[in-house]
Every structure is written in structure tokens, then in C-alpha cells.
PDB file of C-alpha atoms and ligand atoms in Angstrom:
ATOM      1  CA  MET A   1     121.353  87.508  86.510  1.00  0.00           C
ATOM      2  CA  SER A   2     119.738  87.196  89.945  1.00  0.00           C
ATOM      3  CA  SER A   3     117.925  84.136  91.047  1.00  0.00           C
ATOM      4  CA  GLU A   4     116.823  85.473  94.454  1.00  0.00           C
ATOM      5  CA  ARG A   5     113.561  83.917  95.396  1.00  0.00           C
ATOM      6  CA  SER A   6     110.938  84.522  98.028  1.00  0.00           C
ATOM      7  CA  LEU A   7     107.988  82.507  99.360  1.00  0.00           C
ATOM      8  CA  VAL A   8     104.754  84.445  99.237  1.00  0.00           C
ATOM      9  CA  LEU A   9     101.488  83.246 100.795  1.00  0.00           C
ATOM     10  CA  VAL A  10      98.092  84.802 100.343  1.00  0.00           C
ATOM     11  CA  LYS A  11      96.661  83.809 103.730  1.00  0.00           C
ATOM     12  CA  PRO A  12      93.126  82.371 104.228  1.00  0.00           C
ATOM     13  CA  ASP A  13      91.678  85.861 104.814  1.00  0.00           C
ATOM     14  CA  GLY A  14      93.106  87.113 101.557  1.00  0.00           C
ATOM     15  CA  VAL A  15      91.869  84.077  99.589  1.00  0.00           C
ATOM     16  CA  ALA A  16      88.402  84.306 101.194  1.00  0.00           C
ATOM     17  CA  ARG A  17      88.255  87.971 100.291  1.00  0.00           C
ATOM     18  CA  ARG A  18      89.185  87.197  96.662  1.00  0.00           C
ATOM     19  CA  LEU A  19      92.426  89.162  96.955  1.00  0.00           C
ATOM     20  CA  THR A  20      94.772  86.576  95.395  1.00  0.00           C
ATOM     21  CA  GLY A  21      94.616  88.336  91.993  1.00  0.00           C
ATOM     22  CA  GLU A  22      95.242  91.742  93.610  1.00  0.00           C
ATOM     23  CA  VAL A  23      98.315  90.472  95.461  1.00  0.00           C
ATOM     24  CA  LEU A  24      99.747  88.709  92.390  1.00  0.00           C
ATOM     25  CA  ARG A  25      98.952  91.811  90.280  1.00  0.00           C
ATOM     26  CA  ARG A  26     101.137  93.883  92.599  1.00  0.00           C
ATOM     27  CA  VAL A  27     103.944  91.288  92.534  1.00  0.00           C
ATOM     28  CA  GLU A  28     103.934  91.241  88.732  1.00  0.00           C
ATOM     29  CA  ALA A  29     103.478  95.011  88.373  1.00  0.00           C
ATOM     30  CA  LYS A  30     106.586  95.424  90.572  1.00  0.00           C
ATOM     31  CA  GLY A  31     108.435  93.310  87.994  1.00  0.00           C
ATOM     32  CA  TYR A  32     108.949  90.050  89.848  1.00  0.00           C
ATOM     33  CA  THR A  33     108.498  86.736  88.093  1.00  0.00           C
ATOM     34  CA  LEU A  34     106.119  84.026  89.264  1.00  0.00           C
ATOM     35  CA  VAL A  35     108.027  80.788  89.394  1.00  0.00           C
ATOM     36  CA  ALA A  36     105.468  78.505  91.085  1.00  0.00           C
ATOM     37  CA  LEU A  37     101.861  78.830  92.186  1.00  0.00           C
ATOM     38  CA  ALA A  38      99.498  76.583  94.178  1.00  0.00           C
ATOM     39  CA  VAL A  39      96.194  76.775  96.046  1.00  0.00           C
ATOM     40  CA  LEU A  40      96.030  74.436  99.077  1.00  0.00           C
ATOM     41  CA  THR A  41      94.792  74.163 102.628  1.00  0.00           C
ATOM     42  CA  PRO A  42      97.969  73.696 104.704  1.00  0.00           C
ATOM     43  CA  THR A  43      98.256  71.022 107.372  1.00  0.00           C
ATOM     44  CA  ARG A  44      99.122  71.938 110.970  1.00  0.00           C
ATOM     45  CA  GLU A  45     102.344  69.919 110.533  1.00  0.00           C
ATOM     46  CA  GLN A  46     103.337  72.027 107.495  1.00  0.00           C
ATOM     47  CA  LEU A  47     102.520  75.198 109.424  1.00  0.00           C
ATOM     48  CA  GLY A  48     104.512  73.974 112.428  1.00  0.00           C
ATOM     49  CA  ALA A  49     107.610  73.771 110.161  1.00  0.00           C
ATOM     50  CA  HIS A  50     106.828  77.076 108.446  1.00  0.00           C
ATOM     51  CA  TYR A  51     106.309  79.011 111.693  1.00  0.00           C
ATOM     52  CA  ALA A  52     108.820  77.114 113.879  1.00  0.00           C
ATOM     53  CA  GLU A  53     110.417  80.380 115.013  1.00  0.00           C
ATOM     54  CA  HIS A  54     107.091  81.452 116.633  1.00  0.00           C
ATOM     55  CA  GLU A  55     106.412  78.278 118.607  1.00  0.00           C
ATOM     56  CA  GLY A  56     105.579  79.139 122.197  1.00  0.00           C
ATOM     57  CA  LYS A  57     104.487  82.718 121.504  1.00  0.00           C
ATOM     58  CA  PRO A  58     100.995  83.747 122.667  1.00  0.00           C
ATOM     59  CA  PHE A  59      99.725  84.084 119.085  1.00  0.00           C
ATOM     60  CA  TYR A  60     101.213  80.784 117.867  1.00  0.00           C
ATOM     61  CA  GLU A  61      98.137  78.492 118.319  1.00  0.00           C
ATOM     62  CA  PRO A  62      95.714  81.120 116.930  1.00  0.00           C
ATOM     63  CA  LEU A  63      98.160  81.585 114.011  1.00  0.00           C
ATOM     64  CA  VAL A  64      98.176  77.853 113.174  1.00  0.00           C
ATOM     65  CA  ASP A  65      94.351  77.693 113.641  1.00  0.00           C
ATOM     66  CA  PHE A  66      93.920  80.649 111.330  1.00  0.00           C
ATOM     67  CA  MET A  67      96.406  79.496 108.669  1.00  0.00           C
ATOM     68  CA  SER A  68      94.835  76.027 108.514  1.00  0.00           C
ATOM     69  CA  SER A  69      91.271  77.355 108.382  1.00  0.00           C
ATOM     70  CA  GLY A  70      91.000  77.362 104.601  1.00  0.00           C
ATOM     71  CA  PRO A  71      92.862  77.555 101.347  1.00  0.00           C
ATOM     72  CA  VAL A  72      95.978  79.718 100.864  1.00  0.00           C
ATOM     73  CA  THR A  73      97.614  80.687  97.632  1.00  0.00           C
ATOM     74  CA  ALA A  74     101.330  79.893  97.743  1.00  0.00           C
ATOM     75  CA  ALA A  75     103.773  81.407  95.301  1.00  0.00           C
ATOM     76  CA  VAL A  76     107.495  81.472  94.665  1.00  0.00           C
ATOM     77  CA  ILE A  77     108.612  84.737  93.188  1.00  0.00           C
ATOM     78  CA  GLU A  78     111.964  85.648  91.705  1.00  0.00           C
ATOM     79  CA  GLY A  79     113.941  88.798  91.032  1.00  0.00           C
ATOM     80  CA  GLU A  80     116.905  90.803  92.346  1.00  0.00           C
ATOM     81  CA  GLY A  81     116.108  91.872  95.909  1.00  0.00           C
ATOM     82  CA  CYS A  82     112.632  90.310  95.883  1.00  0.00           C
ATOM     83  CA  VAL A  83     112.789  89.185  99.516  1.00  0.00           C
ATOM     84  CA  ARG A  84     113.104  92.762 100.794  1.00  0.00           C
ATOM     85  CA  GLY A  85     111.055  94.067  97.910  1.00  0.00           C
ATOM     86  CA  PHE A  86     108.036  91.914  98.681  1.00  0.00           C
ATOM     87  CA  ARG A  87     108.248  92.801 102.373  1.00  0.00           C
ATOM     88  CA  ALA A  88     108.085  96.448 101.277  1.00  0.00           C
ATOM     89  CA  LEU A  89     105.024  95.686  99.106  1.00  0.00           C
ATOM     90  CA  ALA A  90     103.395  93.826 102.066  1.00  0.00           C
ATOM     91  CA  GLY A  91     103.911  96.572 104.669  1.00  0.00           C
ATOM     92  CA  ALA A  92     104.080  96.316 108.426  1.00  0.00           C
ATOM     93  CA  THR A  93     102.893  93.166 110.202  1.00  0.00           C
ATOM     94  CA  ASN A  94     100.120  95.037 112.056  1.00  0.00           C
ATOM     95  CA  PRO A  95      97.649  96.110 109.387  1.00  0.00           C
ATOM     96  CA  THR A  96      96.525  99.071 111.471  1.00  0.00           C
ATOM     97  CA  ASP A  97     100.031 100.449 111.274  1.00  0.00           C
ATOM     98  CA  ALA A  98     100.839  99.385 107.745  1.00  0.00           C
ATOM     99  CA  ALA A  99     101.382 102.330 105.418  1.00  0.00           C
ATOM    100  CA  PRO A 100      98.785 103.169 102.776  1.00  0.00           C
ATOM    101  CA  GLY A 101     100.108 101.934  99.413  1.00  0.00           C
ATOM    102  CA  THR A 102     101.113  98.582 100.904  1.00  0.00           C
ATOM    103  CA  ILE A 103      99.070  95.415 100.628  1.00  0.00           C
ATOM    104  CA  ARG A 104      98.391  95.301 104.366  1.00  0.00           C
ATOM    105  CA  GLY A 105      97.896  99.049 104.549  1.00  0.00           C
ATOM    106  CA  ASP A 106      95.482  99.245 101.635  1.00  0.00           C
ATOM    107  CA  LEU A 107      93.574  95.984 102.136  1.00  0.00           C
ATOM    108  CA  GLY A 108      93.998  94.953 105.772  1.00  0.00           C
ATOM    109  CA  ARG A 109      92.569  96.021 109.124  1.00  0.00           C
ATOM    110  CA  ASP A 110      92.269  94.811 112.720  1.00  0.00           C
ATOM    111  CA  TRP A 111      89.254  92.491 113.043  1.00  0.00           C
ATOM    112  CA  GLY A 112      89.702  92.030 116.816  1.00  0.00           C
ATOM    113  CA  THR A 113      91.043  88.461 116.433  1.00  0.00           C
ATOM    114  CA  ALA A 114      93.744  86.839 118.577  1.00  0.00           C
ATOM    115  CA  VAL A 115      96.060  86.673 115.564  1.00  0.00           C
ATOM    116  CA  GLN A 116      96.551  89.486 113.108  1.00  0.00           C
ATOM    117  CA  GLN A 117      94.862  88.679 109.841  1.00  0.00           C
ATOM    118  CA  ASN A 118      97.131  90.492 107.466  1.00  0.00           C
ATOM    119  CA  ILE A 119      96.525  88.945 104.035  1.00  0.00           C
ATOM    120  CA  VAL A 120     100.044  87.946 103.065  1.00  0.00           C
ATOM    121  CA  HIS A 121     103.246  86.251 104.229  1.00  0.00           C
ATOM    122  CA  GLY A 122     106.631  86.981 102.736  1.00  0.00           C
ATOM    123  CA  SER A 123     109.969  85.416 103.604  1.00  0.00           C
ATOM    124  CA  ASP A 124     112.139  87.667 105.811  1.00  0.00           C
ATOM    125  CA  SER A 125     115.575  86.697 104.410  1.00  0.00           C
ATOM    126  CA  PRO A 126     117.021  84.707 101.509  1.00  0.00           C
ATOM    127  CA  GLU A 127     117.840  81.941 104.002  1.00  0.00           C
ATOM    128  CA  SER A 128     114.235  81.860 105.248  1.00  0.00           C
ATOM    129  CA  ALA A 129     113.097  81.826 101.659  1.00  0.00           C
ATOM    130  CA  ALA A 130     115.154  78.747 100.821  1.00  0.00           C
ATOM    131  CA  ARG A 131     113.802  76.949 103.915  1.00  0.00           C
ATOM    132  CA  GLU A 132     110.204  77.977 103.209  1.00  0.00           C
ATOM    133  CA  VAL A 133     110.282  77.171  99.474  1.00  0.00           C
ATOM    134  CA  ALA A 134     111.387  73.652 100.383  1.00  0.00           C
ATOM    135  CA  ILE A 135     108.368  73.303 102.725  1.00  0.00           C
ATOM    136  CA  TRP A 136     105.747  74.583 100.230  1.00  0.00           C
ATOM    137  CA  PHE A 137     107.256  73.440  96.937  1.00  0.00           C
ATOM    138  CA  PRO A 138     109.453  70.395  97.663  1.00  0.00           C
ATOM    139  CA  GLN A 139     109.585  69.668  93.919  1.00  0.00           C
ATOM    140  CA  LEU A 140     111.528  72.902  93.221  1.00  0.00           C
TER     141      LEU A 140
HETATM  142  P1  IDP B   1     105.520  88.859 109.413  1.00  0.00           P
HETATM  143  O1  IDP B   1     104.392  88.054 108.807  1.00  0.00           O
HETATM  144  O2  IDP B   1     105.335  90.324 109.133  1.00  0.00           O
HETATM  145  O3  IDP B   1     106.869  88.351 109.023  1.00  0.00           O
HETATM  146  P2  IDP B   1     105.895  87.597 112.003  1.00  0.00           P
HETATM  147  O4  IDP B   1     106.458  88.326 113.181  1.00  0.00           O
HETATM  148  O5  IDP B   1     106.746  86.614 111.281  1.00  0.00           O
HETATM  149  O6  IDP B   1     105.368  88.726 110.978  1.00  0.00           O
HETATM  150  O7  IDP B   1     104.581  86.891 112.550  1.00  0.00           O
HETATM  151  C1  IDP B   1     103.916  85.926 111.737  1.00  0.00           C
HETATM  152  C2  IDP B   1     102.481  86.228 111.726  1.00  0.00           C
HETATM  153  O8  IDP B   1     101.916  86.093 113.057  1.00  0.00           O
HETATM  154  C3  IDP B   1     102.095  87.658 111.362  1.00  0.00           C
HETATM  155  O9  IDP B   1     102.025  87.868 109.922  1.00  0.00           O
HETATM  156  C4  IDP B   1     100.772  87.849 112.003  1.00  0.00           C
HETATM  157  O10 IDP B   1      99.702  87.183 111.229  1.00  0.00           O
HETATM  158  C5  IDP B   1     100.949  87.061 113.300  1.00  0.00           C
HETATM  159  N1  IDP B   1     101.435  87.935 114.411  1.00  0.00           N
HETATM  160  C6  IDP B   1     102.688  88.397 114.593  1.00  0.00           C
HETATM  161  N2  IDP B   1     102.819  89.109 115.721  1.00  0.00           N
HETATM  162  C7  IDP B   1     101.593  89.104 116.278  1.00  0.00           C
HETATM  163  C8  IDP B   1     101.062  89.684 117.453  1.00  0.00           C
HETATM  164  O11 IDP B   1     101.775  90.334 118.247  1.00  0.00           O
HETATM  165  N3  IDP B   1      99.744  89.489 117.719  1.00  0.00           N
HETATM  166  C9  IDP B   1      98.905  88.777 116.885  1.00  0.00           C
HETATM  167  N4  IDP B   1      99.389  88.197 115.754  1.00  0.00           N
HETATM  168  C10 IDP B   1     100.692  88.360 115.446  1.00  0.00           C
HETATM  169 MG1   MG B   2     107.663  86.469 109.469  1.00  0.00          MG
END
């Protein structure tokens, strides 16, 4: 019995484009379980904690601006290997390079913005997932 969990976000571009259902459909079709779900507009403080590793990078301020620009759908998913598995579903960070068949490859593109608008976030390790779940779902 695995209880590996990952933190998935449908970013403001994905929510605005009505892609939450499409993202969750792919998560469920893959076989992962939805453990928690919320729609909220994150604060800059919350995003500062979530993206602490990127502080100081050229895209950091545009990233926080973008991520706080509107509602996101936050989800905790569960299943053996789901951290790596969701990253595979999401595809490469740059949506221009992301392979067809992936969320970013099928649904994303470069819009010429300072930060890549790439529809989803997924935790990059089980340790990151634990840290991120505590930020987005402190009740879990
Ligand atoms: P990830 O979301 O694939 O894990 P990270 O390197 O953690 O990618 O970067 C976080 C987010 O910051 C990305 O999803 C993307 O929106 C944005 N980003 C990352 N690198 C760049 C860049 O070089 N230019 C513009 N935006 C970037
Ligand atoms: Mg990342």
C-alpha cells in the first residue's frame, strides 16, 4: 500500500482556459486518487513559500505576479510513484518543448510572456510534495 502524494496545481492560465477538468481527468485516468481539492487565489506570501527555491531568479517576480493573478485549482493526489508519474503527465517545463501527449505539450504554448504559462505545477520529489502539501492544505 503506497501513500505517496504529490501537490498538483492548475495554474491561473489553466483555470481561466477551463482546463481544470481536463487536467483532473488525466490524473484520474492515469489511476491516481484525488485526496484533496480546492479553488483559491493564492497570496504572494503563500507563493513565496511555495517557490522559495526560485527566489532571486529573473522569472521569480513575474512568476509570483502570474500565480497570484487569479484562481488556481490545488489538488493532492495519491498513488505509487505519483510524484514522477504526474511530472511525466505534465511534460517539460517549456510548453514549446513539451512532448505531444503531455498536458503542457497538448494544451500549452509560448505566449511571449516573461514567465512560462504552462498550465500545471507538480511536486518534483516526495520531500517537495510533503513541504508543498503543508503549504496548500495545512489541515491534511
Ligand atoms: P517546473 O514547474 O517544471 O517544476 P520550475 O523550474 O520549478 O519548473 O519553475 C517553476 C515555474 O517557473 C515553471 O513552471 C514556469 O512557469 C516558470 N519558469 C521556469 N523556468 C523559467 C524560465 O526560464 N523562463 C520563464 N519562466 C520559467
Ligand atoms: Mg518545480
